[in-house]
CSV table of C-alpha atoms in Angstrom, one decimal:
chain,number,residue,atom,x,y,z
A,603,ASN,CA,158.7,100.0,137.0
A,604,PHE,CA,156.9,98.4,139.9
A,605,LYS,CA,153.5,99.0,141.4
A,606,VAL,CA,152.7,99.5,145.1
A,607,PHE,CA,149.4,100.0,147.1
A,608,LYS,CA,149.4,103.2,149.0
A,609,LYS,CA,146.7,104.3,151.8
A,610,CYS,CA,146.6,107.2,154.1
A,611,SER,CA,145.1,107.7,157.5
A,612,PRO,CA,142.3,110.3,157.7
A,613,ASN,CA,144.6,113.1,159.0
A,614,GLY,CA,147.1,112.4,156.4
A,615,LYS,CA,150.0,111.9,158.8
A,616,VAL,CA,150.3,108.1,158.6
A,617,THR,CA,150.8,106.4,155.1
A,618,ILE,CA,151.3,102.8,154.3
A,619,TYR,CA,153.0,101.4,151.0
A,620,MET,CA,152.8,97.7,150.2
A,621,GLY,CA,154.1,95.9,147.1
A,622,LYS,CA,151.4,93.2,147.2
A,623,ARG,CA,148.4,92.2,149.1
A,624,ASP,CA,148.4,88.4,148.5
A,625,PHE,CA,150.8,86.5,150.7
A,626,VAL,CA,151.3,82.9,150.0
A,627,ASP,CA,151.0,80.0,152.5
A,628,HIS,CA,153.5,77.4,151.7
A,629,VAL,CA,151.9,75.0,154.3
A,630,SER,CA,155.4,74.9,156.0
A,631,GLY,CA,155.5,78.6,156.4
A,632,VAL,CA,153.9,82.0,155.2
A,633,GLU,CA,155.6,84.7,153.1
A,634,PRO,CA,156.7,87.6,155.3
A,635,ILE,CA,154.4,90.6,155.2
A,636,ASP,CA,156.6,93.8,154.4
A,637,GLY,CA,156.1,97.2,153.5
A,638,ILE,CA,156.9,100.9,154.2
A,639,VAL,CA,155.2,103.4,156.5
A,640,VAL,CA,155.8,107.2,155.9
A,641,LEU,CA,155.2,109.5,158.8
A,642,ASP,CA,154.5,113.2,158.9
A,643,ASP,CA,157.2,115.6,159.9
A,644,GLU,CA,155.2,116.5,163.2
A,645,TYR,CA,155.2,112.8,164.2
A,646,VAL,CA,158.9,112.6,163.6
A,647,ARG,CA,159.8,115.8,165.4
A,648,ASP,CA,157.7,114.8,168.4
A,649,ASN,CA,158.9,111.2,168.4
A,650,ARG,CA,155.5,109.8,168.4
A,651,LYS,CA,155.2,106.1,168.8
A,652,VAL,CA,153.7,104.0,165.8
A,653,PHE,CA,152.7,100.5,166.1
A,654,GLY,CA,151.7,97.9,163.5
A,655,GLN,CA,149.6,94.8,163.7
A,656,VAL,CA,148.5,91.9,161.5
A,657,VAL,CA,144.8,91.2,162.5
A,658,CYS,CA,142.8,88.0,161.4
A,659,SER,CA,139.0,88.8,161.6
A,660,PHE,CA,136.7,85.8,161.7
A,661,ARG,CA,133.1,86.7,161.3
A,662,TYR,CA,130.9,83.7,162.0
A,663,GLY,CA,127.5,85.2,162.2
A,664,ARG,CA,125.4,87.9,160.3
A,665,GLU,CA,125.9,91.4,161.3
A,666,GLU,CA,122.1,92.1,161.3
A,667,ASP,CA,121.7,89.5,164.0
A,668,GLU,CA,123.8,91.2,166.5
A,669,VAL,CA,121.3,92.5,169.0
A,670,MET,CA,121.3,92.7,172.8
A,671,GLY,CA,125.1,93.0,172.9
A,672,LEU,CA,125.8,89.8,170.8
A,673,ASN,CA,128.9,89.9,168.7
A,674,PHE,CA,129.6,87.3,166.1
A,675,GLN,CA,133.1,88.4,165.2
A,676,LYS,CA,136.5,87.6,166.6
A,677,GLU,CA,139.7,89.3,166.0
A,678,LEU,CA,143.0,87.6,166.4
A,679,PHE,CA,146.2,89.5,166.5
A,680,LEU,CA,148.8,87.5,164.7
A,681,ALA,CA,151.7,90.0,165.0
A,682,SER,CA,152.3,93.2,166.8
A,683,GLU,CA,155.3,95.5,167.3
A,684,GLN,CA,156.5,99.0,167.4
A,685,ILE,CA,157.4,100.4,164.1
A,686,TYR,CA,158.7,103.8,165.1
A,687,PRO,CA,160.9,104.8,166.9
A,688,GLN,CA,162.7,101.4,165.6
A,689,PRO,CA,164.6,99.3,168.1
A,690,GLU,CA,168.2,99.6,167.7
A,691,LYS,CA,168.9,95.9,166.8
A,692,SER,CA,165.9,94.9,164.8
A,693,GLY,CA,167.9,92.1,163.0
A,694,LYS,CA,165.5,92.1,159.9
A,695,GLU,CA,166.8,92.3,156.4
A,696,GLN,CA,165.1,94.6,154.1
A,697,THR,CA,163.6,93.5,150.7
A,698,LYS,CA,164.7,95.2,147.3
A,699,LEU,CA,161.3,96.8,147.2
A,700,GLN,CA,161.7,98.3,150.6
A,701,ASP,CA,165.2,99.5,149.8
A,702,ARG,CA,163.9,101.4,146.6
A,703,LEU,CA,161.0,102.8,148.5
A,704,LEU,CA,163.2,104.1,151.2
A,705,LYS,CA,165.4,105.9,148.6
A,706,LYS,CA,162.2,107.4,146.9
A,707,LEU,CA,160.2,108.3,150.0
A,708,GLY,CA,162.9,110.1,152.0
A,709,PRO,CA,164.0,110.1,155.8
A,710,ASN,CA,160.5,109.7,157.1
A,711,ALA,CA,160.0,106.4,155.6
A,712,VAL,CA,160.2,103.3,158.0
A,713,PRO,CA,160.2,99.7,157.0
A,714,PHE,CA,158.3,97.0,158.7
A,715,THR,CA,158.1,93.1,158.3
A,716,PHE,CA,155.8,90.7,160.1
A,717,ASN,CA,155.8,87.0,160.3
A,718,ILE,CA,152.7,85.1,161.0
A,719,ASN,CA,152.2,81.5,162.1
A,720,PRO,CA,151.5,79.0,159.3
A,721,ASN,CA,148.6,77.5,161.2
A,722,ALA,CA,146.7,80.7,160.6
A,723,PRO,CA,143.5,80.2,158.6
A,724,SER,CA,143.4,81.1,154.8
A,725,SER,CA,141.2,83.8,153.6
A,726,VAL,CA,137.8,82.6,152.8
A,727,THR,CA,134.4,84.4,152.4
A,728,LEU,CA,131.0,82.9,152.6
A,729,GLN,CA,128.7,84.2,149.9
A,730,GLN,CA,125.6,86.3,151.1
A,731,GLY,CA,122.2,85.7,150.0
A,732,SER,CA,120.2,88.3,147.9
A,733,ASN,CA,118.7,89.8,150.9
A,734,ASP,CA,121.6,89.9,153.3
A,735,GLN,CA,123.2,93.1,154.3
A,736,GLY,CA,126.2,94.1,156.2
A,737,GLU,CA,129.8,92.3,156.3
A,738,PRO,CA,129.9,88.8,154.9
A,739,CYS,CA,130.9,85.8,157.2
A,740,GLY,CA,134.4,84.4,156.6
A,741,VAL,CA,138.0,85.0,157.6
A,742,SER,CA,139.8,88.2,156.5
A,743,TYR,CA,143.1,89.9,157.1
A,744,TYR,CA,144.3,93.5,157.5
A,745,ILE,CA,147.3,95.4,158.4
A,746,LYS,CA,146.8,98.0,161.0
A,747,ILE,CA,149.2,101.0,161.6
A,748,PHE,CA,148.4,103.4,164.2
A,749,ALA,CA,149.9,106.1,166.6
A,750,GLY,CA,149.5,105.5,170.3
A,751,GLU,CA,151.4,105.1,173.7
A,752,SER,CA,151.4,101.2,173.6
A,753,GLU,CA,150.4,98.3,171.5
A,754,THR,CA,147.2,97.8,173.6
A,755,ASP,CA,146.3,101.5,173.4
A,756,ARG,CA,142.9,102.4,172.1
A,757,THR,CA,143.4,103.6,168.5
A,758,HIS,CA,142.1,106.9,167.3
A,759,ARG,CA,140.5,106.6,163.7
A,760,ARG,CA,142.2,109.8,162.4
A,761,SER,CA,145.6,108.5,163.1
A,762,THR,CA,144.9,104.8,162.0
A,763,VAL,CA,145.3,103.4,158.6
A,764,SER,CA,144.2,99.7,157.8
A,765,LEU,CA,144.8,97.9,154.5
A,766,GLY,CA,143.1,94.5,153.7
A,767,ILE,CA,145.5,91.6,152.6
A,768,ARG,CA,144.8,88.0,151.8
A,769,LYS,CA,146.5,84.7,153.0
A,770,ILE,CA,146.2,82.3,149.9
A,771,GLN,CA,147.6,78.9,149.0
A,772,PHE,CA,148.6,77.8,145.5
A,773,ALA,CA,148.4,74.4,144.0
A,774,PRO,CA,151.3,71.9,144.7
A,775,SER,CA,153.7,71.2,142.0
A,776,LYS,CA,153.1,67.5,142.0
A,777,GLN,CA,149.9,65.5,141.3
A,778,GLY,CA,148.9,63.0,143.9
A,779,GLN,CA,147.6,59.4,143.1
A,780,GLN,CA,144.7,59.1,140.8
A,781,PRO,CA,141.4,59.0,142.7
A,782,CYS,CA,139.3,55.8,142.4
A,783,THR,CA,136.8,54.0,144.3
A,784,VAL,CA,134.5,50.9,144.1
A,785,VAL,CA,131.2,50.4,145.9
A,786,ARG,CA,128.9,47.6,145.8
A,787,LYS,CA,125.4,46.9,147.0
A,788,ASP,CA,123.7,43.6,147.6
A,789,PHE,CA,119.9,43.3,148.1
A,790,MET,CA,117.9,41.3,150.6
A,791,LEU,CA,116.0,38.4,149.3
A,792,SER,CA,117.6,39.1,145.7
A,793,PRO,CA,120.7,37.5,144.4
A,794,GLY,CA,123.9,39.3,142.9
A,795,GLU,CA,125.0,42.8,143.6
A,796,LEU,CA,125.3,46.1,141.9
A,797,GLU,CA,128.8,47.6,141.4
A,798,LEU,CA,129.8,51.2,140.8
A,799,GLU,CA,133.3,52.2,139.9
A,800,VAL,CA,134.2,55.9,139.9
A,801,THR,CA,137.6,57.3,138.5
A,802,LEU,CA,139.0,60.8,138.0
A,803,ASP,CA,141.6,61.7,135.6
A,804,LYS,CA,143.8,63.2,138.3
A,805,GLN,CA,143.7,64.4,141.9
A,806,LEU,CA,144.5,68.2,141.3
A,807,TYR,CA,142.4,70.4,139.1
A,808,LEU,CA,142.5,74.2,138.5
A,809,HIS,CA,139.7,76.5,138.7
A,810,GLY,CA,137.7,76.6,135.5
A,811,GLU,CA,139.0,73.2,134.4
A,812,LYS,CA,136.6,70.4,133.3
A,813,ILE,CA,136.4,67.5,135.7
A,814,GLY,CA,135.9,64.2,133.9
A,815,VAL,CA,134.0,61.5,136.0
A,816,ASN,CA,134.6,58.1,134.6
A,817,LEU,CA,131.9,55.6,135.6
A,818,CYS,CA,131.8,52.0,135.1
A,819,ILE,CA,128.4,50.2,136.3
A,820,ARG,CA,128.4,46.5,136.5
A,821,ASN,CA,124.7,45.3,137.2
A,822,ASN,CA,124.9,41.6,138.4
A,823,SER,CA,121.7,42.0,140.3
A,824,ASN,CA,118.0,41.6,139.3
A,825,LYS,CA,117.4,45.4,139.8
A,826,VAL,CA,117.2,48.0,137.2
A,827,VAL,CA,119.2,51.3,137.2
A,828,LYS,CA,116.9,53.9,136.1
A,829,LYS,CA,119.0,57.2,136.5
A,830,ILE,CA,122.5,58.5,137.1
A,831,LYS,CA,123.3,61.8,139.0
A,832,ALA,CA,126.9,63.3,139.3
A,833,MET,CA,127.6,66.2,141.5
A,834,ILE,CA,130.6,68.3,142.8
A,835,GLN,CA,130.1,69.1,146.4
A,836,GLN,CA,131.9,71.7,148.3
A,837,GLY,CA,132.5,70.9,151.9
A,838,VAL,CA,132.8,73.9,154.5
A,839,ASP,CA,133.9,73.3,158.1
A,840,VAL,CA,133.6,76.3,160.1
A,841,VAL,CA,135.8,75.7,163.1
A,842,LEU,CA,135.6,78.0,166.2
A,843,PHE,CA,134.7,76.5,169.7
A,844,GLN,CA,132.9,73.7,167.9
A,845,ASN,CA,133.0,72.2,164.5
A,846,GLY,CA,130.1,73.1,162.2
A,847,SER,CA,130.1,71.6,158.7
A,848,TYR,CA,127.8,71.7,155.8
A,849,ARG,CA,127.9,71.0,152.0
A,850,ASN,CA,127.0,73.0,148.8
A,851,THR,CA,126.5,71.3,145.5
A,852,VAL,CA,128.3,73.7,143.0
A,853,ALA,CA,127.8,71.6,139.9
A,854,SER,CA,125.6,68.7,139.0
A,855,LEU,CA,124.3,66.6,136.0
A,856,GLU,CA,121.4,64.2,136.0
A,857,THR,CA,121.1,62.0,133.0
A,858,SER,CA,119.1,58.9,131.9
A,859,GLU,CA,121.3,58.4,128.8
A,860,GLY,CA,122.2,54.6,128.7
A,861,CYS,CA,119.6,53.7,131.1
A,862,PRO,CA,117.7,51.7,132.1
A,863,ILE,CA,120.6,49.4,132.9
A,864,GLN,CA,119.1,46.0,132.9
A,865,PRO,CA,120.2,42.9,135.1
A,866,GLY,CA,123.3,41.3,133.7
A,867,SER,CA,124.4,44.3,131.7
A,868,CYS,CA,127.2,46.9,132.0
A,869,LEU,CA,127.7,50.7,131.2
A,870,GLN,CA,130.9,52.8,130.9
A,871,LYS,CA,130.4,56.5,130.7
A,872,VAL,CA,132.2,59.8,131.3
A,873,ILE,CA,130.5,62.7,132.7
A,874,TYR,CA,132.0,66.1,132.7
A,875,LEU,CA,131.5,68.8,135.3
A,876,THR,CA,132.8,72.3,135.7
A,877,PRO,CA,132.5,74.0,139.1
A,878,LEU,CA,132.0,77.7,138.5
A,879,LEU,CA,131.0,80.7,140.7
A,880,ALA,CA,128.9,81.9,137.7
A,881,SER,CA,126.4,79.1,138.3
A,882,ASN,CA,126.3,79.6,142.0
A,883,LYS,CA,125.6,83.5,142.2
A,884,MET,CA,123.8,84.7,145.1
A,885,ARG,CA,123.6,81.3,146.8
A,886,ARG,CA,124.1,81.7,150.6
A,887,GLY,CA,126.8,79.9,152.2
A,888,VAL,CA,129.1,79.0,149.1
A,889,ALA,CA,132.7,79.5,150.1
A,890,LEU,CA,134.8,81.9,148.1
A,891,ASP,CA,138.3,83.1,147.9
A,892,GLY,CA,139.0,85.8,150.3
A,893,GLN,CA,137.4,89.1,149.3
A,894,ILE,CA,139.3,92.4,148.3
A,895,LYS,CA,137.2,95.2,146.9
A,896,ARG,CA,137.0,95.4,143.1
A,897,HIS,CA,138.9,91.9,143.0
A,898,GLU,CA,137.4,89.3,140.8
A,899,GLN,CA,136.1,86.5,142.9
A,900,CYS,CA,135.9,82.5,142.3
A,901,LEU,CA,135.1,79.6,144.3
A,902,ALA,CA,137.4,79.0,147.4
A,903,SER,CA,140.2,76.8,146.8
A,904,THR,CA,140.9,73.5,148.9
A,905,THR,CA,142.5,74.2,152.2
A,906,LEU,CA,145.8,72.4,152.4
A,907,LEU,CA,146.8,71.3,155.9
A,908,ALA,CA,150.1,70.3,157.2
A,909,GLN,CA,148.5,67.5,159.0
A,910,PRO,CA,145.3,66.5,157.3
A,911,ASP,CA,144.2,64.4,160.3
A,912,GLN,CA,144.4,67.6,162.4
A,913,ARG,CA,141.0,69.2,162.0
A,914,ASP,CA,141.0,71.5,164.9
A,915,ALA,CA,142.4,74.5,163.2
A,916,PHE,CA,140.9,78.0,163.7
A,917,GLY,CA,139.0,79.3,160.7
A,918,ILE,CA,137.1,77.7,157.7
A,919,ILE,CA,138.3,74.5,156.0
A,920,VAL,CA,137.2,74.0,152.4
A,921,SER,CA,137.3,70.7,150.6
A,922,TYR,CA,135.8,69.3,147.4
A,923,ALA,CA,134.5,65.9,146.4
A,924,VAL,CA,132.6,64.2,143.4
A,925,LYS,CA,129.5,62.3,144.3
A,926,VAL,CA,127.8,59.9,142.0
A,927,LYS,CA,124.3,58.4,142.7
A,928,LEU,CA,122.5,55.4,140.9
A,929,PHE,CA,118.7,55.5,141.3
A,930,LEU,CA,117.0,52.1,141.4
A,931,GLY,CA,113.4,53.1,141.8
A,932,ALA,CA,111.3,53.4,144.9
A,933,LEU,CA,111.9,49.6,146.0
A,934,GLY,CA,115.6,49.4,144.9
A,935,GLY,CA,116.9,52.6,146.7
A,936,GLU,CA,120.1,54.0,145.6
A,937,LEU,CA,123.8,53.4,145.5
A,938,SER,CA,126.3,56.3,145.9
A,939,ALA,CA,130.1,56.7,145.8
A,940,GLU,CA,132.3,59.7,146.7
A,941,LEU,CA,135.9,60.7,145.6
A,942,PRO,CA,137.6,63.8,147.1
A,943,PHE,CA,139.9,65.9,144.9
A,944,VAL,CA,141.9,69.2,145.0
A,945,LEU,CA,140.6,72.4,143.4
A,946,MET,CA,143.1,75.2,143.4
A,947,HIS,CA,144.9,78.2,141.5
A,948,PRO,CA,148.1,77.5,139.6
A,949,LYS,CA,151.2,78.8,141.2
A,950,PRO,CA,152.3,81.9,139.3
A,951,GLY,CA,155.5,81.2,137.2
A,952,SER,CA,158.0,83.7,135.7
A,953,LYS,CA,155.7,84.4,132.7
A,954,ALA,CA,152.4,84.4,134.6
A,955,LYS,CA,150.5,87.7,135.0
A,956,THR,CA,149.2,88.5,138.5
A,957,ILE,CA,146.2,90.8,138.8
A,958,TYR,CA,146.0,93.3,141.6
A,959,HIS,CA,143.3,95.8,142.3
A,960,ALA,CA,143.4,98.8,144.5
A,961,ASP,CA,141.2,99.3,147.6
A,962,SER,CA,138.5,101.8,147.3
A,963,GLN,CA,140.8,104.3,149.4
A,964,ALA,CA,143.9,103.2,148.0
A,965,ASP,CA,146.0,104.6,145.2
A,966,VAL,CA,148.0,102.7,142.8
A,967,GLU,CA,151.5,104.3,142.2
A,968,THR,CA,154.0,103.5,139.5
A,969,PHE,CA,157.5,104.2,140.6
A,970,ARG,CA,160.1,105.2,137.9
A,971,GLN,CA,163.6,105.8,138.4
A,972,ASP,CA,163.4,109.7,138.1
A,973,THR,CA,159.6,110.4,138.6
A,974,ILE,CA,156.7,109.2,140.5
A,975,ASP,CA,153.3,109.2,138.7
A,976,GLN,CA,150.4,108.9,140.9
A,977,GLN,CA,147.2,107.4,139.5
A,978,ALA,CA,143.7,107.5,140.8
A,979,SER,CA,143.0,104.1,139.1
A,980,VAL,CA,144.8,101.8,136.8
A,981,ASP,CA,143.5,99.0,134.7
A,982,PHE,CA,145.7,95.9,134.8
A,983,ASP,CA,146.3,93.5,132.0
């Protein structure tokens, strides 16, 4: 048995079938986007041209603010080609899923495969506030299949079908170097210095995993440390024509345990933080994984770049860092340290269960060797 996603155009003459809606970005390349299109007998008989496109939609402003002709949305066509009639020499190999669907769906079924650039942005959604309406800001993808005279032809809604997909990244198989930093602060007219050492257990964490922040404070000054605060900050870089960046605190803990730290004394402490979407609901601007209807959401994963120094990519770049602050009172000021880390989903293994949810207008079909059972809705374990 295998499951596919199905969606029909409003006139019922163009139907798209896809085996999955999540396509993995391996940094060096992106999985091919493949599926099957089934055409009505009338379209086949009249030899109507059918085209397919992969569209990246980037909304960078609220829909309710679009007045006086302003439009805060850009669409980038990453792939576009004619699906039917097929070119004589396409040169593309068909997947096993496509072969099985072609046998099941009959002579009007046509396969398609798109390849997109690995530099294309990952699917990210910026969470809306409680009073926001309309489409959320972020980067989304969809497959568009339509009947027309050319690729640039104006599409008609009744003969067009669009199915949302996501471009995602999974955690790398190897851990990086253990993050560690040491910061010091000296004081004018006061001898000695305050030293803060921050260490994480590892560089790569999975969503829902506790992050242990190891602190070592050495107070060789004559100041007193009165309070400690640890935070996990999500960095969001919105890259379009100009770079705009901001930070969200997605987890924090403020404590006076072990304080005050008197001059000449030391303190070693471990603070545990867990960044979760549940504690950041309805906070405007928090970056989430790309949205698909009825799909469980979580905080956005770290964006992996082929060249970390190259920050001029198109889209939204997400990063995470632990920040620790020591408060010394009104006159002493504060001392802070930052450590970046990676937060991602694990790469699904052979025994891992992947959850897919259908779109509101999509059906989930279970194919068997002899029968096809169409189901309006399916609960996935």
